[in-house]
Amino acid sequence: MSSLGDAELDLCRQMRQELHRYPELSGAESGTAERLQRFLAAHIRPDEMLTGVGGQGVLALFESPRPGLTVVFRADMDAVAVHEINVLPYRSEHEGKAHMCGHDGHMATLLALGFRLARERTESGRVGLLFQPAEEDGTGAMAVLADERFQALAPDYVIGWHNLPGTALGTLLVRAGSFACASCGMAITLTGKTSHAAKPEDGISPQVGMCRLLEQLSALSTPVANDDAFALATVVYARLGEPAFGIAPGDATIMVTLRTAADDRMQVLRQKAEMLVRQEAEQAGLAWSISYSDDFSTTENHPAVVSLMLEAAEDAGLVAETVDRPMRWSEDF
């Protein structure tokens, strides 16, 4: 395929900055979807465009003269719930929301591919450009898979990517098998009994149990780099009682992110963490509960597709590097 012209690249840059200016969180990407639809219809004009895919997703389809494989390229759409501190002319105008994970760049890259497909179709088969919603909370990929229109498409390959700051421009990092870790958010609640701060013995405080759990949960992490044994428990939030000098605490909350390189190891890590919570709660006479959210499976790359990526990188004059262990982050793909 031929390279993009300056005008097309400029349109993609402008669109990336517009998407950056108006970020939206998981499941609420309606404005983002509308902007993508308008851009695709005005500048790229795919053969077919599906909207509302898996929620707010958009899928642009390009047909070829002859039947063949169906290949889908995927970019994620959602932003994260953080305040942007960058001083940019196109900084986020949505307070508390920002494209700090680079999904605006992913979408712009996919639009650039759309320009090339519009000008020069593949010799056979069908190509789809999927803008996937709700990646950040781990619900979007399954919603897309459950969409009957995506099921009817029955793609032979789905290819996604993620930017990686610090990696040299023109470098592709690949890995067969587990590429990104499994992770989940574990929320723990400990409930005892409040009392006046002058008579703490009248209450049941979760203070000791909470402090012990903070240490014990972190100790579940394995320092080794071995793929199979890798496990990481990161305490991200803790709260004890209320900010009142006259009340001895009666409840506590701990939030911890669990992370493993393989799905079966995640189940083991969950069981170990749950056992610690149960032991500490029972010892202190506390009621306890656990809930999970932001549940991500490992991202498993098919070896045959990785081989195709290595060949494509060589043909394009890119540098392809094989990483020796899974990335620690998680990906809803």
PDB file of N, CA, C and O in Angstrom, residues 205-264:
ATOM      1  N   SER A 205     -12.642  -2.810  66.860  1.00  0.00           N
ATOM      2  CA  SER A 205     -11.939  -2.038  65.845  1.00  0.00           C
ATOM      3  C   SER A 205     -11.246  -2.948  64.833  1.00  0.00           C
ATOM      4  O   SER A 205     -10.604  -3.930  65.213  1.00  0.00           O
ATOM      5  N   PRO A 206     -11.339  -2.612  63.542  1.00  0.00           N
ATOM      6  CA  PRO A 206     -10.620  -3.372  62.520  1.00  0.00           C
ATOM      7  C   PRO A 206      -9.192  -2.878  62.309  1.00  0.00           C
ATOM      8  O   PRO A 206      -8.531  -3.302  61.371  1.00  0.00           O
ATOM      9  N   GLN A 207      -8.710  -2.012  63.200  1.00  0.00           N
ATOM     10  CA  GLN A 207      -7.415  -1.368  62.996  1.00  0.00           C
ATOM     11  C   GLN A 207      -6.277  -2.378  62.849  1.00  0.00           C
ATOM     12  O   GLN A 207      -5.515  -2.331  61.878  1.00  0.00           O
ATOM     13  N   VAL A 208      -6.161  -3.289  63.804  1.00  0.00           N
ATOM     14  CA  VAL A 208      -5.047  -4.234  63.776  1.00  0.00           C
ATOM     15  C   VAL A 208      -5.159  -5.160  62.577  1.00  0.00           C
ATOM     16  O   VAL A 208      -4.188  -5.405  61.851  1.00  0.00           O
ATOM     17  N   GLY A 209      -6.361  -5.684  62.341  1.00  0.00           N
ATOM     18  CA  GLY A 209      -6.555  -6.585  61.211  1.00  0.00           C
ATOM     19  C   GLY A 209      -6.259  -5.905  59.891  1.00  0.00           C
ATOM     20  O   GLY A 209      -5.635  -6.491  58.991  1.00  0.00           O
ATOM     21  N   MET A 210      -6.685  -4.664  59.757  1.00  0.00           N
ATOM     22  CA  MET A 210      -6.425  -3.934  58.528  1.00  0.00           C
ATOM     23  C   MET A 210      -4.926  -3.736  58.310  1.00  0.00           C
ATOM     24  O   MET A 210      -4.402  -3.965  57.211  1.00  0.00           O
ATOM     25  N   CYS A 211      -4.219  -3.311  59.345  1.00  0.00           N
ATOM     26  CA  CYS A 211      -2.782  -3.068  59.213  1.00  0.00           C
ATOM     27  C   CYS A 211      -2.025  -4.349  58.882  1.00  0.00           C
ATOM     28  O   CYS A 211      -1.086  -4.343  58.067  1.00  0.00           O
ATOM     29  N   ARG A 212      -2.447  -5.437  59.503  1.00  0.00           N
ATOM     30  CA  ARG A 212      -1.809  -6.725  59.209  1.00  0.00           C
ATOM     31  C   ARG A 212      -2.073  -7.147  57.769  1.00  0.00           C
ATOM     32  O   ARG A 212      -1.181  -7.654  57.081  1.00  0.00           O
ATOM     33  N   LEU A 213      -3.297  -6.919  57.283  1.00  0.00           N
ATOM     34  CA  LEU A 213      -3.635  -7.290  55.905  1.00  0.00           C
ATOM     35  C   LEU A 213      -2.862  -6.474  54.889  1.00  0.00           C
ATOM     36  O   LEU A 213      -2.460  -6.990  53.833  1.00  0.00           O
ATOM     37  N   LEU A 214      -2.649  -5.200  55.185  1.00  0.00           N
ATOM     38  CA  LEU A 214      -1.881  -4.374  54.261  1.00  0.00           C
ATOM     39  C   LEU A 214      -0.499  -4.977  54.017  1.00  0.00           C
ATOM     40  O   LEU A 214       0.012  -4.983  52.892  1.00  0.00           O
ATOM     41  N   GLU A 215       0.086  -5.489  55.077  1.00  0.00           N
ATOM     42  CA  GLU A 215       1.416  -6.106  54.957  1.00  0.00           C
ATOM     43  C   GLU A 215       1.328  -7.482  54.326  1.00  0.00           C
ATOM     44  O   GLU A 215       2.123  -7.835  53.433  1.00  0.00           O
ATOM     45  N   GLN A 216       0.356  -8.279  54.761  1.00  0.00           N
ATOM     46  CA  GLN A 216       0.259  -9.661  54.286  1.00  0.00           C
ATOM     47  C   GLN A 216      -0.138  -9.739  52.808  1.00  0.00           C
ATOM     48  O   GLN A 216       0.373 -10.591  52.067  1.00  0.00           O
ATOM     49  N   LEU A 217      -1.048  -8.883  52.390  1.00  0.00           N
ATOM     50  CA  LEU A 217      -1.456  -8.904  50.980  1.00  0.00           C
ATOM     51  C   LEU A 217      -0.290  -8.533  50.075  1.00  0.00           C
ATOM     52  O   LEU A 217      -0.064  -9.171  49.040  1.00  0.00           O
ATOM     53  N   SER A 218       0.473  -7.515  50.464  1.00  0.00           N
ATOM     54  CA  SER A 218       1.634  -7.131  49.663  1.00  0.00           C
ATOM     55  C   SER A 218       2.664  -8.248  49.598  1.00  0.00           C
ATOM     56  O   SER A 218       3.367  -8.404  48.591  1.00  0.00           O
ATOM     57  N   ALA A 219       2.742  -9.042  50.659  1.00  0.00           N
ATOM     58  CA  ALA A 219       3.717 -10.136  50.720  1.00  0.00           C
ATOM     59  C   ALA A 219       3.356 -11.287  49.790  1.00  0.00           C
ATOM     60  O   ALA A 219       4.181 -12.191  49.575  1.00  0.00           O
ATOM     61  N   LEU A 220       2.145 -11.278  49.233  1.00  0.00           N
ATOM     62  CA  LEU A 220       1.774 -12.316  48.271  1.00  0.00           C
ATOM     63  C   LEU A 220       2.508 -12.160  46.948  1.00  0.00           C
ATOM     64  O   LEU A 220       2.543 -13.084  46.137  1.00  0.00           O
ATOM     65  N   SER A 221       3.097 -11.000  46.720  1.00  0.00           N
ATOM     66  CA  SER A 221       3.823 -10.748  45.472  1.00  0.00           C
ATOM     67  C   SER A 221       5.071 -11.611  45.406  1.00  0.00           C
ATOM     68  O   SER A 221       5.754 -11.833  46.407  1.00  0.00           O
ATOM     69  N   THR A 222       5.360 -12.102  44.204  1.00  0.00           N
ATOM     70  CA  THR A 222       6.562 -12.903  43.993  1.00  0.00           C
ATOM     71  C   THR A 222       7.600 -12.040  43.302  1.00  0.00           C
ATOM     72  O   THR A 222       7.319 -11.415  42.279  1.00  0.00           O
ATOM     73  N   PRO A 223       8.823 -11.978  43.837  1.00  0.00           N
ATOM     74  CA  PRO A 223       9.855 -11.127  43.235  1.00  0.00           C
ATOM     75  C   PRO A 223      10.466 -11.717  41.980  1.00  0.00           C
ATOM     76  O   PRO A 223      11.226 -11.045  41.294  1.00  0.00           O
ATOM     77  N   VAL A 224      10.155 -12.983  41.664  1.00  0.00           N
ATOM     78  CA  VAL A 224      10.801 -13.640  40.528  1.00  0.00           C
ATOM     79  C   VAL A 224      10.177 -13.180  39.228  1.00  0.00           C
ATOM     80  O   VAL A 224       9.031 -12.729  39.169  1.00  0.00           O
ATOM     81  N   ALA A 225      10.949 -13.285  38.145  1.00  0.00           N
ATOM     82  CA  ALA A 225      10.471 -12.860  36.825  1.00  0.00           C
ATOM     83  C   ALA A 225       9.920 -14.026  36.019  1.00  0.00           C
ATOM     84  O   ALA A 225       9.496 -13.844  34.891  1.00  0.00           O
ATOM     85  N   ASN A 226       9.946 -15.223  36.594  1.00  0.00           N
ATOM     86  CA  ASN A 226       9.442 -16.397  35.884  1.00  0.00           C
ATOM     87  C   ASN A 226       7.992 -16.198  35.481  1.00  0.00           C
ATOM     88  O   ASN A 226       7.153 -15.789  36.281  1.00  0.00           O
ATOM     89  N   ASP A 227       7.670 -16.491  34.233  1.00  0.00           N
ATOM     90  CA  ASP A 227       6.327 -16.246  33.709  1.00  0.00           C
ATOM     91  C   ASP A 227       5.251 -16.953  34.521  1.00  0.00           C
ATOM     92  O   ASP A 227       4.235 -16.369  34.881  1.00  0.00           O
ATOM     93  N   ASP A 228       5.459 -18.236  34.805  1.00  0.00           N
ATOM     94  CA  ASP A 228       4.422 -19.019  35.466  1.00  0.00           C
ATOM     95  C   ASP A 228       4.215 -18.603  36.911  1.00  0.00           C
ATOM     96  O   ASP A 228       3.096 -18.617  37.422  1.00  0.00           O
ATOM     97  N   ALA A 229       5.286 -18.231  37.601  1.00  0.00           N
ATOM     98  CA  ALA A 229       5.195 -17.945  39.027  1.00  0.00           C
ATOM     99  C   ALA A 229       4.875 -16.489  39.333  1.00  0.00           C
ATOM    100  O   ALA A 229       4.551 -16.162  40.475  1.00  0.00           O
ATOM    101  N   PHE A 230       4.945 -15.614  38.346  1.00  0.00           N
ATOM    102  CA  PHE A 230       4.786 -14.187  38.614  1.00  0.00           C
ATOM    103  C   PHE A 230       3.411 -13.889  39.210  1.00  0.00           C
ATOM    104  O   PHE A 230       2.374 -14.305  38.704  1.00  0.00           O
ATOM    105  N   ALA A 231       3.419 -13.132  40.308  1.00  0.00           N
ATOM    106  CA  ALA A 231       2.183 -12.670  40.946  1.00  0.00           C
ATOM    107  C   ALA A 231       2.489 -11.341  41.621  1.00  0.00           C
ATOM    108  O   ALA A 231       3.579 -11.132  42.154  1.00  0.00           O
ATOM    109  N   LEU A 232       1.509 -10.447  41.590  1.00  0.00           N
ATOM    110  CA  LEU A 232       1.711  -9.125  42.167  1.00  0.00           C
ATOM    111  C   LEU A 232       0.417  -8.680  42.835  1.00  0.00           C
ATOM    112  O   LEU A 232      -0.660  -8.733  42.231  1.00  0.00           O
ATOM    113  N   ALA A 233       0.517  -8.269  44.100  1.00  0.00           N
ATOM    114  CA  ALA A 233      -0.618  -7.718  44.841  1.00  0.00           C
ATOM    115  C   ALA A 233      -0.243  -6.301  45.250  1.00  0.00           C
ATOM    116  O   ALA A 233       0.684  -6.092  46.033  1.00  0.00           O
ATOM    117  N   THR A 234      -0.963  -5.324  44.700  1.00  0.00           N
ATOM    118  CA  THR A 234      -0.648  -3.919  44.935  1.00  0.00           C
ATOM    119  C   THR A 234      -1.802  -3.250  45.678  1.00  0.00           C
ATOM    120  O   THR A 234      -2.906  -3.129  45.132  1.00  0.00           O
ATOM    121  N   VAL A 235      -1.575  -2.841  46.910  1.00  0.00           N
ATOM    122  CA  VAL A 235      -2.595  -2.111  47.662  1.00  0.00           C
ATOM    123  C   VAL A 235      -2.719  -0.722  47.057  1.00  0.00           C
ATOM    124  O   VAL A 235      -1.737   0.025  46.962  1.00  0.00           O
ATOM    125  N   VAL A 236      -3.936  -0.360  46.634  1.00  0.00           N
ATOM    126  CA  VAL A 236      -4.145   0.931  45.963  1.00  0.00           C
ATOM    127  C   VAL A 236      -4.974   1.902  46.796  1.00  0.00           C
ATOM    128  O   VAL A 236      -5.022   3.096  46.496  1.00  0.00           O
ATOM    129  N   TYR A 237      -5.615   1.387  47.860  1.00  0.00           N
ATOM    130  CA  TYR A 237      -6.473   2.268  48.670  1.00  0.00           C
ATOM    131  C   TYR A 237      -6.733   1.590  50.007  1.00  0.00           C
ATOM    132  O   TYR A 237      -6.869   0.362  50.092  1.00  0.00           O
ATOM    133  N   ALA A 238      -6.803   2.404  51.062  1.00  0.00           N
ATOM    134  CA  ALA A 238      -7.154   1.897  52.388  1.00  0.00           C
ATOM    135  C   ALA A 238      -7.848   3.002  53.177  1.00  0.00           C
ATOM    136  O   ALA A 238      -7.446   4.168  53.113  1.00  0.00           O
ATOM    137  N   ARG A 239      -8.877   2.627  53.906  1.00  0.00           N
ATOM    138  CA  ARG A 239      -9.616   3.591  54.735  1.00  0.00           C
ATOM    139  C   ARG A 239      -9.983   2.921  56.047  1.00  0.00           C
ATOM    140  O   ARG A 239     -10.445   1.781  56.071  1.00  0.00           O
ATOM    141  N   LEU A 240      -9.794   3.648  57.156  1.00  0.00           N
ATOM    142  CA  LEU A 240     -10.137   3.147  58.484  1.00  0.00           C
ATOM    143  C   LEU A 240     -11.052   4.143  59.174  1.00  0.00           C
ATOM    144  O   LEU A 240     -10.667   5.291  59.423  1.00  0.00           O
ATOM    145  N   GLY A 241     -12.281   3.728  59.484  1.00  0.00           N
ATOM    146  CA  GLY A 241     -13.197   4.583  60.221  1.00  0.00           C
ATOM    147  C   GLY A 241     -13.521   5.873  59.502  1.00  0.00           C
ATOM    148  O   GLY A 241     -13.491   5.966  58.280  1.00  0.00           O
ATOM    149  N   GLU A 242     -13.820   6.895  60.323  1.00  0.00           N
ATOM    150  CA  GLU A 242     -14.189   8.212  59.802  1.00  0.00           C
ATOM    151  C   GLU A 242     -13.230   9.266  60.362  1.00  0.00           C
ATOM    152  O   GLU A 242     -12.636   9.077  61.431  1.00  0.00           O
ATOM    153  N   PRO A 243     -13.081  10.397  59.651  1.00  0.00           N
ATOM    154  CA  PRO A 243     -12.179  11.448  60.141  1.00  0.00           C
ATOM    155  C   PRO A 243     -12.815  12.245  61.285  1.00  0.00           C
ATOM    156  O   PRO A 243     -13.170  13.414  61.144  1.00  0.00           O
ATOM    157  N   ALA A 244     -12.976  11.576  62.432  1.00  0.00           N
ATOM    158  CA  ALA A 244     -13.586  12.213  63.607  1.00  0.00           C
ATOM    159  C   ALA A 244     -12.807  11.792  64.848  1.00  0.00           C
ATOM    160  O   ALA A 244     -12.665  10.592  65.127  1.00  0.00           O
ATOM    161  N   PHE A 245     -12.295  12.760  65.624  1.00  0.00           N
ATOM    162  CA  PHE A 245     -11.451  12.444  66.779  1.00  0.00           C
ATOM    163  C   PHE A 245     -12.219  11.773  67.907  1.00  0.00           C
ATOM    164  O   PHE A 245     -11.623  11.130  68.771  1.00  0.00           O
ATOM    165  N   GLY A 246     -13.536  11.881  67.901  1.00  0.00           N
ATOM    166  CA  GLY A 246     -14.298  11.325  69.008  1.00  0.00           C
ATOM    167  C   GLY A 246     -14.805   9.920  68.796  1.00  0.00           C
ATOM    168  O   GLY A 246     -15.466   9.369  69.678  1.00  0.00           O
ATOM    169  N   ILE A 247     -14.507   9.298  67.634  1.00  0.00           N
ATOM    170  CA  ILE A 247     -15.075   7.983  67.319  1.00  0.00           C
ATOM    171  C   ILE A 247     -13.962   6.985  67.040  1.00  0.00           C
ATOM    172  O   ILE A 247     -13.107   7.211  66.173  1.00  0.00           O
ATOM    173  N   ALA A 248     -13.965   5.879  67.769  1.00  0.00           N
ATOM    174  CA  ALA A 248     -13.064   4.771  67.472  1.00  0.00           C
ATOM    175  C   ALA A 248     -13.644   3.995  66.289  1.00  0.00           C
ATOM    176  O   ALA A 248     -14.852   3.757  66.232  1.00  0.00           O
ATOM    177  N   PRO A 249     -12.813   3.595  65.319  1.00  0.00           N
ATOM    178  CA  PRO A 249     -13.332   3.030  64.062  1.00  0.00           C
ATOM    179  C   PRO A 249     -14.041   1.693  64.248  1.00  0.00           C
ATOM    180  O   PRO A 249     -13.650   0.869  65.083  1.00  0.00           O
ATOM    181  N   GLY A 250     -15.049   1.504  63.402  1.00  0.00           N
ATOM    182  CA  GLY A 250     -15.768   0.237  63.399  1.00  0.00           C
ATOM    183  C   GLY A 250     -15.791  -0.434  62.044  1.00  0.00           C
ATOM    184  O   GLY A 250     -16.351  -1.524  61.894  1.00  0.00           O
ATOM    185  N   ASP A 251     -15.187   0.195  61.058  1.00  0.00           N
ATOM    186  CA  ASP A 251     -15.152  -0.426  59.735  1.00  0.00           C
ATOM    187  C   ASP A 251     -13.888   0.005  58.999  1.00  0.00           C
ATOM    188  O   ASP A 251     -13.269   1.025  59.321  1.00  0.00           O
ATOM    189  N   ALA A 252     -13.519  -0.775  58.001  1.00  0.00           N
ATOM    190  CA  ALA A 252     -12.326  -0.491  57.201  1.00  0.00           C
ATOM    191  C   ALA A 252     -12.528  -1.029  55.794  1.00  0.00           C
ATOM    192  O   ALA A 252     -13.268  -1.995  55.584  1.00  0.00           O
ATOM    193  N   THR A 253     -11.854  -0.401  54.862  1.00  0.00           N
ATOM    194  CA  THR A 253     -11.899  -0.825  53.466  1.00  0.00           C
ATOM    195  C   THR A 253     -10.485  -0.898  52.914  1.00  0.00           C
ATOM    196  O   THR A 253      -9.663  -0.013  53.164  1.00  0.00           O
ATOM    197  N   ILE A 254     -10.201  -1.959  52.190  1.00  0.00           N
ATOM    198  CA  ILE A 254      -8.914  -2.123  51.510  1.00  0.00           C
ATOM    199  C   ILE A 254      -9.208  -2.467  50.055  1.00  0.00           C
ATOM    200  O   ILE A 254     -10.052  -3.325  49.774  1.00  0.00           O
ATOM    201  N   MET A 255      -8.520  -1.810  49.140  1.00  0.00           N
ATOM    202  CA  MET A 255      -8.612  -2.158  47.730  1.00  0.00           C
ATOM    203  C   MET A 255      -7.229  -2.557  47.242  1.00  0.00           C
ATOM    204  O   MET A 255      -6.240  -1.854  47.488  1.00  0.00           O
ATOM    205  N   VAL A 256      -7.156  -3.690  46.568  1.00  0.00           N
ATOM    206  CA  VAL A 256      -5.876  -4.217  46.106  1.00  0.00           C
ATOM    207  C   VAL A 256      -6.038  -4.736  44.679  1.00  0.00           C
ATOM    208  O   VAL A 256      -7.062  -5.332  44.341  1.00  0.00           O
ATOM    209  N   THR A 257      -5.046  -4.465  43.858  1.00  0.00           N
ATOM    210  CA  THR A 257      -5.034  -5.003  42.494  1.00  0.00           C
ATOM    211  C   THR A 257      -4.188  -6.264  42.478  1.00  0.00           C
ATOM    212  O   THR A 257      -3.023  -6.247  42.900  1.00  0.00           O
ATOM    213  N   LEU A 258      -4.783  -7.346  41.994  1.00  0.00           N
ATOM    214  CA  LEU A 258      -4.088  -8.622  41.859  1.00  0.00           C
ATOM    215  C   LEU A 258      -3.668  -8.803  40.405  1.00  0.00           C
ATOM    216  O   LEU A 258      -4.435  -8.495  39.483  1.00  0.00           O
ATOM    217  N   ARG A 259      -2.487  -9.346  40.189  1.00  0.00           N
ATOM    218  CA  ARG A 259      -1.963  -9.435  38.825  1.00  0.00           C
ATOM    219  C   ARG A 259      -1.129 -10.712  38.675  1.00  0.00           C
ATOM    220  O   ARG A 259      -0.280 -11.011  39.538  1.00  0.00           O
ATOM    221  N   THR A 260      -1.366 -11.477  37.607  1.00  0.00           N
ATOM    222  CA  THR A 260      -0.591 -12.689  37.335  1.00  0.00           C
ATOM    223  C   THR A 260      -0.347 -12.804  35.840  1.00  0.00           C
ATOM    224  O   THR A 260      -1.037 -12.185  35.030  1.00  0.00           O
ATOM    225  N   ALA A 261       0.624 -13.637  35.481  1.00  0.00           N
ATOM    226  CA  ALA A 261       0.959 -13.819  34.071  1.00  0.00           C
ATOM    227  C   ALA A 261       0.109 -14.884  33.404  1.00  0.00           C
ATOM    228  O   ALA A 261       0.143 -15.026  32.185  1.00  0.00           O
ATOM    229  N   ALA A 262      -0.663 -15.634  34.184  1.00  0.00           N
ATOM    230  CA  ALA A 262      -1.505 -16.691  33.622  1.00  0.00           C
ATOM    231  C   ALA A 262      -2.829 -16.724  34.364  1.00  0.00           C
ATOM    232  O   ALA A 262      -2.892 -16.431  35.566  1.00  0.00           O
ATOM    233  N   ASP A 263      -3.897 -17.089  33.667  1.00  0.00           N
ATOM    234  CA  ASP A 263      -5.226 -17.078  34.266  1.00  0.00           C
ATOM    235  C   ASP A 263      -5.352 -18.064  35.426  1.00  0.00           C
ATOM    236  O   ASP A 263      -6.010 -17.771  36.427  1.00  0.00           O
ATOM    237  N   ASP A 264      -4.724 -19.237  35.306  1.00  0.00           N
ATOM    238  CA  ASP A 264      -4.848 -20.211  36.393  1.00  0.00           C
ATOM    239  C   ASP A 264      -4.136 -19.724  37.658  1.00  0.00           C
ATOM    240  O   ASP A 264      -4.560 -20.019  38.777  1.00  0.00           O
TER     241      ASP A 264
END
